[in-house]
Amino acid sequence: MAPEKNSSGAGTSREEAPVKVPAKDPKKKEEKKDEDLSEEDLALKQQLELYVERVQDPDPGLQKVALESMRQEIRTSTSSMTSVPKPLKFLRPHYGTLKAYYETMKDSDLKRYLADILSVLALTMSAEGERESLKYRLLGSEGDIGSWGHEYVRNLAGEIAQEYTKRQSEEAPINDLMELVQQIVAFHMKHNAEPEAVDLLMEVEDLDMLMEHVDSTNFKRTCLYLTSAARYLPGPDDMVVLDIAYMIYLKFEEYANALQIALFLDNMQYVKQVFTSCGDLLRRKQFCYILARHGITFELDEEMFPDDDEREALLEIVNNTKLSEGYLTLARDIEVMEPKSPEDIYKAHLLDGRASASASVDSARQNLAATFVNAFVNAGFGQDKLMTVQSDPSSGSSGNWLFKNKEHGKASAAASLGMILLWEVDSGLSQLDKYFHSNDNHVIAGALLGVGIVNCNIKNDCDPALALLGDYIDKEDASIRIGAIMGLGLAYAGSQNEQIRAKLSPILNDAKAPLDVLAFTAISLGLIYVGSCNEEVAQSIIFTLMDRSESELGEPLARLLPLGLGLLYLGKQENVEVTAEVAKTFNEKIRKHCDMTLVSCAYAGTGNVLKVQNLLGHCAQHLEKGETHQAPAVLGIAMVAMAEELGVEMAIRSLEHLLQYGEQNIRRAVPLALGLLCIANPKVNVMDTLSRLSHDTDSEVAMAAVISLGLIGAGTNNARIAGMLRNLSSYYYKDASLLFCVRIAQGLVHLGKGLLTLNPYHSERFLLSP
């Protein structure tokens, strides 16, 4: 971080004009300059020239006095902030003379004194890359480094970094440098320049030294800088930096922050350490809330929590048992308990007449849309106006919304009940129970999925979801099997439950199983073992991909198999490499698609710039054959880049370019990538881009853009997006598929009446929940 030097060789320079390099004919120039100077400056100049002569005097006594005076002048000189201090300016012509004289001196205290002064003069005089300031500092006396001022210390730090790199390549000793580093770090930490201290220590690869210098006044700023810098460092440096931040937080008992870093590092030992280091019950409860929000399974064993009552209280939080209760309390407090109907969301009365007049075209499709919107809006409130209405004998409506839907519409309707009763395990399962006795397979399938949704994120010791769904996994009917399999995947996401693996893995090895059942089995296993790099699950999915016929692998559903595989390595970076190598042997139909999916998942949320470039490279190729792998590459860019603000901005710009120059298959993926990148974060520029694309001539691009408008506004009740979607609903009133997408997006924007979010980031955007 050495300051740039300008043409005259001056330090951090916003130099003023008069300071120039001595001209060829110094005499004329000098006289001219002398005339410009004020009297006191002139006196100072002559004084300093006298000192320079006296320093070269044979009498050591005179030398000492001269050096002392020169030192005094330099230290006390303060001129304006923008220019070089006067003494340094006037001594500039004599730098060469003093340097030459220094070489002739015998070794003594005086020689070291002069070295100190030369070191400071070198700040503005030394040639680029010579590192003379550091050279003379190491030869000088071991005085207090800070007394020469902040700028001098900064310059030294920059030179040390260069010198260190040079010595490392020559394998020369670095002890003298490290002593200096110690002094500089101490100076920076005392003077509120924590980032500079951290930068220097990163350059000389000795971050452990920080531990000695942090104190209660500066550790927060230090750690903030460390955690922010970690995002921009290549591995494994980023982990080292976060480790240090974790240690510092533990040292100063900032346990919650230490826990966040432990989760970021995905280090369960660290998580345990935080719990054991902190004895305060309230704070432990806070940690449990962080773990529950992050959605990982953490065993609270009896060794750590010998007190039963305390353990019960903490388990309730970690297992999210009280989630529904808290959610409903909030809803009552802000008075949004009143159920909303889909019509309240569509607000059709605000539109012109034609849209509502022709609304009776495809009623099954419309009812299905209403089912989804209703489920999204009333999610978790336990009551709505379609599914949970008490049967009223006079009107004859006994739960008949279900039967206003056709085939798979019935499944969606039954499952939507699970969404409305989200997290209410006891009452939810009893309300879904009646559908299990239906004689319509679709209704049963929907109810099974509903069970999974109700149990989402809730961990329960008696495993009600497994008990209910386990028996349906091997039924004849494909839709019932899928309902049960997906139900388990949602209910046990992230739990790494061995029992379920034992139930689901055999399906993957079953040669007779239809493709759709296989695809959803892979997704469920991916969800349950998300980010665990579990080899056995990975192998089961890999064998399935190898065994299937080419025609099957060409089906769109087959693409869910690589996704299930990718979920196992979510965010785990290079751990995916072995599997990625194996993937190169797959059938060419799916090989590249699998490769892109694996890379996207493995580096999701890491902000790895090289991977983004790699994925962009794949999108840049113009392919003749109908290859499908570019779409996951586009989505991958969004997944990798969503880690931090800067990456998001850059990715948005890259995606704009892909829209302009990309092939059709890329354009279709871009709106979805934008939706993923800014999920539940309605940025105005992205909103405008999607609004433009929602009128695109290619209906797939338009559909993706409409859904993405729902994604970026998910749960925000954003009025501007709601307005756009209303206008779109009248624009597309004749196009059933697009109107369906508009409805879904409207439901997403009003998710949970604005109390839920789809954003995976939490804890001030620091942690990504798998």
PDB file of N, CA, C and O in Angstrom, residues 439-483:
ATOM      1  N   ASN A 439     -60.539 -41.502  -2.428  1.00  0.00           N
ATOM      2  CA  ASN A 439     -60.292 -42.578  -3.394  1.00  0.00           C
ATOM      3  C   ASN A 439     -59.658 -42.023  -4.658  1.00  0.00           C
ATOM      4  O   ASN A 439     -59.538 -42.711  -5.655  1.00  0.00           O
ATOM      5  N   ASP A 440     -59.276 -40.738  -4.618  1.00  0.00           N
ATOM      6  CA  ASP A 440     -58.625 -40.124  -5.778  1.00  0.00           C
ATOM      7  C   ASP A 440     -57.124 -40.033  -5.488  1.00  0.00           C
ATOM      8  O   ASP A 440     -56.705 -39.382  -4.530  1.00  0.00           O
ATOM      9  N   ASN A 441     -56.326 -40.702  -6.339  1.00  0.00           N
ATOM     10  CA  ASN A 441     -54.876 -40.728  -6.084  1.00  0.00           C
ATOM     11  C   ASN A 441     -54.261 -39.341  -6.016  1.00  0.00           C
ATOM     12  O   ASN A 441     -53.332 -39.087  -5.262  1.00  0.00           O
ATOM     13  N   HIS A 442     -54.771 -38.421  -6.860  1.00  0.00           N
ATOM     14  CA  HIS A 442     -54.181 -37.078  -6.872  1.00  0.00           C
ATOM     15  C   HIS A 442     -54.360 -36.385  -5.519  1.00  0.00           C
ATOM     16  O   HIS A 442     -53.481 -35.681  -5.044  1.00  0.00           O
ATOM     17  N   VAL A 443     -55.529 -36.599  -4.922  1.00  0.00           N
ATOM     18  CA  VAL A 443     -55.792 -35.948  -3.627  1.00  0.00           C
ATOM     19  C   VAL A 443     -54.835 -36.506  -2.578  1.00  0.00           C
ATOM     20  O   VAL A 443     -54.256 -35.760  -1.782  1.00  0.00           O
ATOM     21  N   ILE A 444     -54.638 -37.828  -2.607  1.00  0.00           N
ATOM     22  CA  ILE A 444     -53.726 -38.434  -1.624  1.00  0.00           C
ATOM     23  C   ILE A 444     -52.314 -37.885  -1.834  1.00  0.00           C
ATOM     24  O   ILE A 444     -51.626 -37.498  -0.878  1.00  0.00           O
ATOM     25  N   ALA A 445     -51.888 -37.821  -3.112  1.00  0.00           N
ATOM     26  CA  ALA A 445     -50.541 -37.313  -3.401  1.00  0.00           C
ATOM     27  C   ALA A 445     -50.384 -35.893  -2.854  1.00  0.00           C
ATOM     28  O   ALA A 445     -49.366 -35.556  -2.235  1.00  0.00           O
ATOM     29  N   GLY A 446     -51.413 -35.076  -3.065  1.00  0.00           N
ATOM     30  CA  GLY A 446     -51.340 -33.696  -2.575  1.00  0.00           C
ATOM     31  C   GLY A 446     -51.255 -33.645  -1.062  1.00  0.00           C
ATOM     32  O   GLY A 446     -50.492 -32.856  -0.495  1.00  0.00           O
ATOM     33  N   ALA A 447     -52.041 -34.497  -0.405  1.00  0.00           N
ATOM     34  CA  ALA A 447     -52.024 -34.495   1.063  1.00  0.00           C
ATOM     35  C   ALA A 447     -50.655 -34.908   1.583  1.00  0.00           C
ATOM     36  O   ALA A 447     -50.151 -34.352   2.565  1.00  0.00           O
ATOM     37  N   LEU A 448     -50.013 -35.878   0.899  1.00  0.00           N
ATOM     38  CA  LEU A 448     -48.681 -36.325   1.323  1.00  0.00           C
ATOM     39  C   LEU A 448     -47.687 -35.170   1.217  1.00  0.00           C
ATOM     40  O   LEU A 448     -46.867 -34.929   2.118  1.00  0.00           O
ATOM     41  N   LEU A 449     -47.761 -34.441   0.107  1.00  0.00           N
ATOM     42  CA  LEU A 449     -46.863 -33.300  -0.067  1.00  0.00           C
ATOM     43  C   LEU A 449     -47.165 -32.250   1.001  1.00  0.00           C
ATOM     44  O   LEU A 449     -46.259 -31.629   1.570  1.00  0.00           O
ATOM     45  N   GLY A 450     -48.461 -32.072   1.288  1.00  0.00           N
ATOM     46  CA  GLY A 450     -48.870 -31.112   2.313  1.00  0.00           C
ATOM     47  C   GLY A 450     -48.242 -31.429   3.665  1.00  0.00           C
ATOM     48  O   GLY A 450     -47.803 -30.538   4.393  1.00  0.00           O
ATOM     49  N   VAL A 451     -48.192 -32.730   4.000  1.00  0.00           N
ATOM     50  CA  VAL A 451     -47.574 -33.137   5.274  1.00  0.00           C
ATOM     51  C   VAL A 451     -46.128 -32.658   5.316  1.00  0.00           C
ATOM     52  O   VAL A 451     -45.641 -32.135   6.324  1.00  0.00           O
ATOM     53  N   GLY A 452     -45.425 -32.843   4.181  1.00  0.00           N
ATOM     54  CA  GLY A 452     -44.030 -32.401   4.129  1.00  0.00           C
ATOM     55  C   GLY A 452     -43.918 -30.902   4.339  1.00  0.00           C
ATOM     56  O   GLY A 452     -43.047 -30.420   5.057  1.00  0.00           O
ATOM     57  N   ILE A 453     -44.837 -30.162   3.707  1.00  0.00           N
ATOM     58  CA  ILE A 453     -44.758 -28.693   3.804  1.00  0.00           C
ATOM     59  C   ILE A 453     -45.026 -28.226   5.237  1.00  0.00           C
ATOM     60  O   ILE A 453     -44.344 -27.348   5.765  1.00  0.00           O
ATOM     61  N   VAL A 454     -46.027 -28.847   5.877  1.00  0.00           N
ATOM     62  CA  VAL A 454     -46.338 -28.453   7.259  1.00  0.00           C
ATOM     63  C   VAL A 454     -45.112 -28.629   8.158  1.00  0.00           C
ATOM     64  O   VAL A 454     -44.835 -27.808   9.027  1.00  0.00           O
ATOM     65  N   ASN A 455     -44.382 -29.711   7.922  1.00  0.00           N
ATOM     66  CA  ASN A 455     -43.233 -30.020   8.793  1.00  0.00           C
ATOM     67  C   ASN A 455     -41.947 -29.299   8.399  1.00  0.00           C
ATOM     68  O   ASN A 455     -40.893 -29.539   8.978  1.00  0.00           O
ATOM     69  N   CYS A 456     -42.030 -28.467   7.364  1.00  0.00           N
ATOM     70  CA  CYS A 456     -40.841 -27.803   6.843  1.00  0.00           C
ATOM     71  C   CYS A 456     -40.101 -27.048   7.950  1.00  0.00           C
ATOM     72  O   CYS A 456     -40.703 -26.215   8.636  1.00  0.00           O
ATOM     73  N   ASN A 457     -38.778 -27.355   8.109  1.00  0.00           N
ATOM     74  CA  ASN A 457     -37.968 -26.620   9.097  1.00  0.00           C
ATOM     75  C   ASN A 457     -38.259 -26.963  10.550  1.00  0.00           C
ATOM     76  O   ASN A 457     -37.636 -26.410  11.440  1.00  0.00           O
ATOM     77  N   ILE A 458     -39.268 -27.805  10.813  1.00  0.00           N
ATOM     78  CA  ILE A 458     -39.575 -28.154  12.202  1.00  0.00           C
ATOM     79  C   ILE A 458     -38.980 -29.531  12.476  1.00  0.00           C
ATOM     80  O   ILE A 458     -39.198 -30.454  11.694  1.00  0.00           O
ATOM     81  N   LYS A 459     -38.236 -29.655  13.574  1.00  0.00           N
ATOM     82  CA  LYS A 459     -37.699 -30.978  13.909  1.00  0.00           C
ATOM     83  C   LYS A 459     -38.487 -31.492  15.107  1.00  0.00           C
ATOM     84  O   LYS A 459     -38.662 -30.782  16.084  1.00  0.00           O
ATOM     85  N   ASN A 460     -38.941 -32.729  14.988  1.00  0.00           N
ATOM     86  CA  ASN A 460     -39.796 -33.256  16.027  1.00  0.00           C
ATOM     87  C   ASN A 460     -39.291 -34.639  16.431  1.00  0.00           C
ATOM     88  O   ASN A 460     -38.988 -35.451  15.562  1.00  0.00           O
ATOM     89  N   ASP A 461     -39.213 -34.884  17.724  1.00  0.00           N
ATOM     90  CA  ASP A 461     -38.609 -36.149  18.164  1.00  0.00           C
ATOM     91  C   ASP A 461     -39.383 -37.367  17.674  1.00  0.00           C
ATOM     92  O   ASP A 461     -38.811 -38.424  17.425  1.00  0.00           O
ATOM     93  N   CYS A 462     -40.708 -37.239  17.549  1.00  0.00           N
ATOM     94  CA  CYS A 462     -41.446 -38.450  17.161  1.00  0.00           C
ATOM     95  C   CYS A 462     -41.613 -38.566  15.647  1.00  0.00           C
ATOM     96  O   CYS A 462     -42.337 -39.434  15.161  1.00  0.00           O
ATOM     97  N   ASP A 463     -40.927 -37.688  14.888  1.00  0.00           N
ATOM     98  CA  ASP A 463     -40.886 -37.803  13.421  1.00  0.00           C
ATOM     99  C   ASP A 463     -42.239 -38.101  12.769  1.00  0.00           C
ATOM    100  O   ASP A 463     -42.393 -39.119  12.082  1.00  0.00           O
ATOM    101  N   PRO A 464     -43.241 -37.255  12.960  1.00  0.00           N
ATOM    102  CA  PRO A 464     -44.565 -37.567  12.391  1.00  0.00           C
ATOM    103  C   PRO A 464     -44.516 -37.680  10.868  1.00  0.00           C
ATOM    104  O   PRO A 464     -45.202 -38.514  10.290  1.00  0.00           O
ATOM    105  N   ALA A 465     -43.692 -36.872  10.214  1.00  0.00           N
ATOM    106  CA  ALA A 465     -43.680 -36.896   8.746  1.00  0.00           C
ATOM    107  C   ALA A 465     -43.199 -38.254   8.241  1.00  0.00           C
ATOM    108  O   ALA A 465     -43.783 -38.832   7.323  1.00  0.00           O
ATOM    109  N   LEU A 466     -42.140 -38.768   8.866  1.00  0.00           N
ATOM    110  CA  LEU A 466     -41.594 -40.046   8.425  1.00  0.00           C
ATOM    111  C   LEU A 466     -42.629 -41.152   8.648  1.00  0.00           C
ATOM    112  O   LEU A 466     -42.844 -42.022   7.795  1.00  0.00           O
ATOM    113  N   ALA A 467     -43.292 -41.079   9.808  1.00  0.00           N
ATOM    114  CA  ALA A 467     -44.274 -42.117  10.136  1.00  0.00           C
ATOM    115  C   ALA A 467     -45.412 -42.127   9.115  1.00  0.00           C
ATOM    116  O   ALA A 467     -45.866 -43.184   8.658  1.00  0.00           O
ATOM    117  N   LEU A 468     -45.880 -40.928   8.725  1.00  0.00           N
ATOM    118  CA  LEU A 468     -47.016 -40.850   7.803  1.00  0.00           C
ATOM    119  C   LEU A 468     -46.624 -41.169   6.362  1.00  0.00           C
ATOM    120  O   LEU A 468     -47.347 -41.819   5.636  1.00  0.00           O
ATOM    121  N   LEU A 469     -45.444 -40.652   5.948  1.00  0.00           N
ATOM    122  CA  LEU A 469     -45.103 -40.734   4.528  1.00  0.00           C
ATOM    123  C   LEU A 469     -44.379 -42.023   4.168  1.00  0.00           C
ATOM    124  O   LEU A 469     -44.400 -42.445   3.019  1.00  0.00           O
ATOM    125  N   GLY A 470     -43.718 -42.635   5.162  1.00  0.00           N
ATOM    126  CA  GLY A 470     -42.864 -43.788   4.874  1.00  0.00           C
ATOM    127  C   GLY A 470     -43.588 -44.892   4.132  1.00  0.00           C
ATOM    128  O   GLY A 470     -43.039 -45.542   3.244  1.00  0.00           O
ATOM    129  N   ASP A 471     -44.882 -45.110   4.485  1.00  0.00           N
ATOM    130  CA  ASP A 471     -45.601 -46.255   3.896  1.00  0.00           C
ATOM    131  C   ASP A 471     -45.993 -45.999   2.449  1.00  0.00           C
ATOM    132  O   ASP A 471     -46.334 -46.920   1.722  1.00  0.00           O
ATOM    133  N   TYR A 472     -45.991 -44.732   2.030  1.00  0.00           N
ATOM    134  CA  TYR A 472     -46.501 -44.443   0.683  1.00  0.00           C
ATOM    135  C   TYR A 472     -45.403 -44.421  -0.380  1.00  0.00           C
ATOM    136  O   TYR A 472     -45.679 -44.261  -1.554  1.00  0.00           O
ATOM    137  N   ILE A 473     -44.123 -44.570   0.061  1.00  0.00           N
ATOM    138  CA  ILE A 473     -43.028 -44.408  -0.889  1.00  0.00           C
ATOM    139  C   ILE A 473     -43.057 -45.491  -1.962  1.00  0.00           C
ATOM    140  O   ILE A 473     -42.694 -45.260  -3.106  1.00  0.00           O
ATOM    141  N   ASP A 474     -43.512 -46.693  -1.598  1.00  0.00           N
ATOM    142  CA  ASP A 474     -43.429 -47.793  -2.560  1.00  0.00           C
ATOM    143  C   ASP A 474     -44.768 -48.139  -3.193  1.00  0.00           C
ATOM    144  O   ASP A 474     -44.952 -49.230  -3.718  1.00  0.00           O
ATOM    145  N   LYS A 475     -45.735 -47.230  -3.142  1.00  0.00           N
ATOM    146  CA  LYS A 475     -47.043 -47.498  -3.770  1.00  0.00           C
ATOM    147  C   LYS A 475     -46.892 -47.611  -5.291  1.00  0.00           C
ATOM    148  O   LYS A 475     -45.916 -47.160  -5.867  1.00  0.00           O
ATOM    149  N   GLU A 476     -47.915 -48.184  -5.917  1.00  0.00           N
ATOM    150  CA  GLU A 476     -47.890 -48.358  -7.367  1.00  0.00           C
ATOM    151  C   GLU A 476     -47.923 -47.019  -8.089  1.00  0.00           C
ATOM    152  O   GLU A 476     -47.149 -46.736  -8.972  1.00  0.00           O
ATOM    153  N   ASP A 477     -48.871 -46.168  -7.683  1.00  0.00           N
ATOM    154  CA  ASP A 477     -49.162 -44.939  -8.429  1.00  0.00           C
ATOM    155  C   ASP A 477     -48.011 -43.942  -8.339  1.00  0.00           C
ATOM    156  O   ASP A 477     -47.565 -43.575  -7.240  1.00  0.00           O
ATOM    157  N   ALA A 478     -47.519 -43.480  -9.507  1.00  0.00           N
ATOM    158  CA  ALA A 478     -46.339 -42.593  -9.516  1.00  0.00           C
ATOM    159  C   ALA A 478     -46.603 -41.291  -8.770  1.00  0.00           C
ATOM    160  O   ALA A 478     -45.754 -40.794  -8.029  1.00  0.00           O
ATOM    161  N   SER A 479     -47.822 -40.726  -8.931  1.00  0.00           N
ATOM    162  CA  SER A 479     -48.041 -39.420  -8.304  1.00  0.00           C
ATOM    163  C   SER A 479     -48.037 -39.527  -6.775  1.00  0.00           C
ATOM    164  O   SER A 479     -47.541 -38.644  -6.078  1.00  0.00           O
ATOM    165  N   ILE A 480     -48.571 -40.636  -6.258  1.00  0.00           N
ATOM    166  CA  ILE A 480     -48.546 -40.821  -4.792  1.00  0.00           C
ATOM    167  C   ILE A 480     -47.089 -40.950  -4.322  1.00  0.00           C
ATOM    168  O   ILE A 480     -46.681 -40.347  -3.324  1.00  0.00           O
ATOM    169  N   ARG A 481     -46.304 -41.736  -5.078  1.00  0.00           N
ATOM    170  CA  ARG A 481     -44.889 -41.907  -4.673  1.00  0.00           C
ATOM    171  C   ARG A 481     -44.179 -40.560  -4.659  1.00  0.00           C
ATOM    172  O   ARG A 481     -43.449 -40.244  -3.721  1.00  0.00           O
ATOM    173  N   ILE A 482     -44.404 -39.778  -5.715  1.00  0.00           N
ATOM    174  CA  ILE A 482     -43.705 -38.487  -5.787  1.00  0.00           C
ATOM    175  C   ILE A 482     -44.141 -37.586  -4.631  1.00  0.00           C
ATOM    176  O   ILE A 482     -43.334 -36.900  -4.008  1.00  0.00           O
ATOM    177  N   GLY A 483     -45.441 -37.602  -4.336  1.00  0.00           N
ATOM    178  CA  GLY A 483     -45.935 -36.785  -3.220  1.00  0.00           C
ATOM    179  C   GLY A 483     -45.215 -37.138  -1.931  1.00  0.00           C
ATOM    180  O   GLY A 483     -44.749 -36.268  -1.187  1.00  0.00           O
TER     181      GLY A 483
END
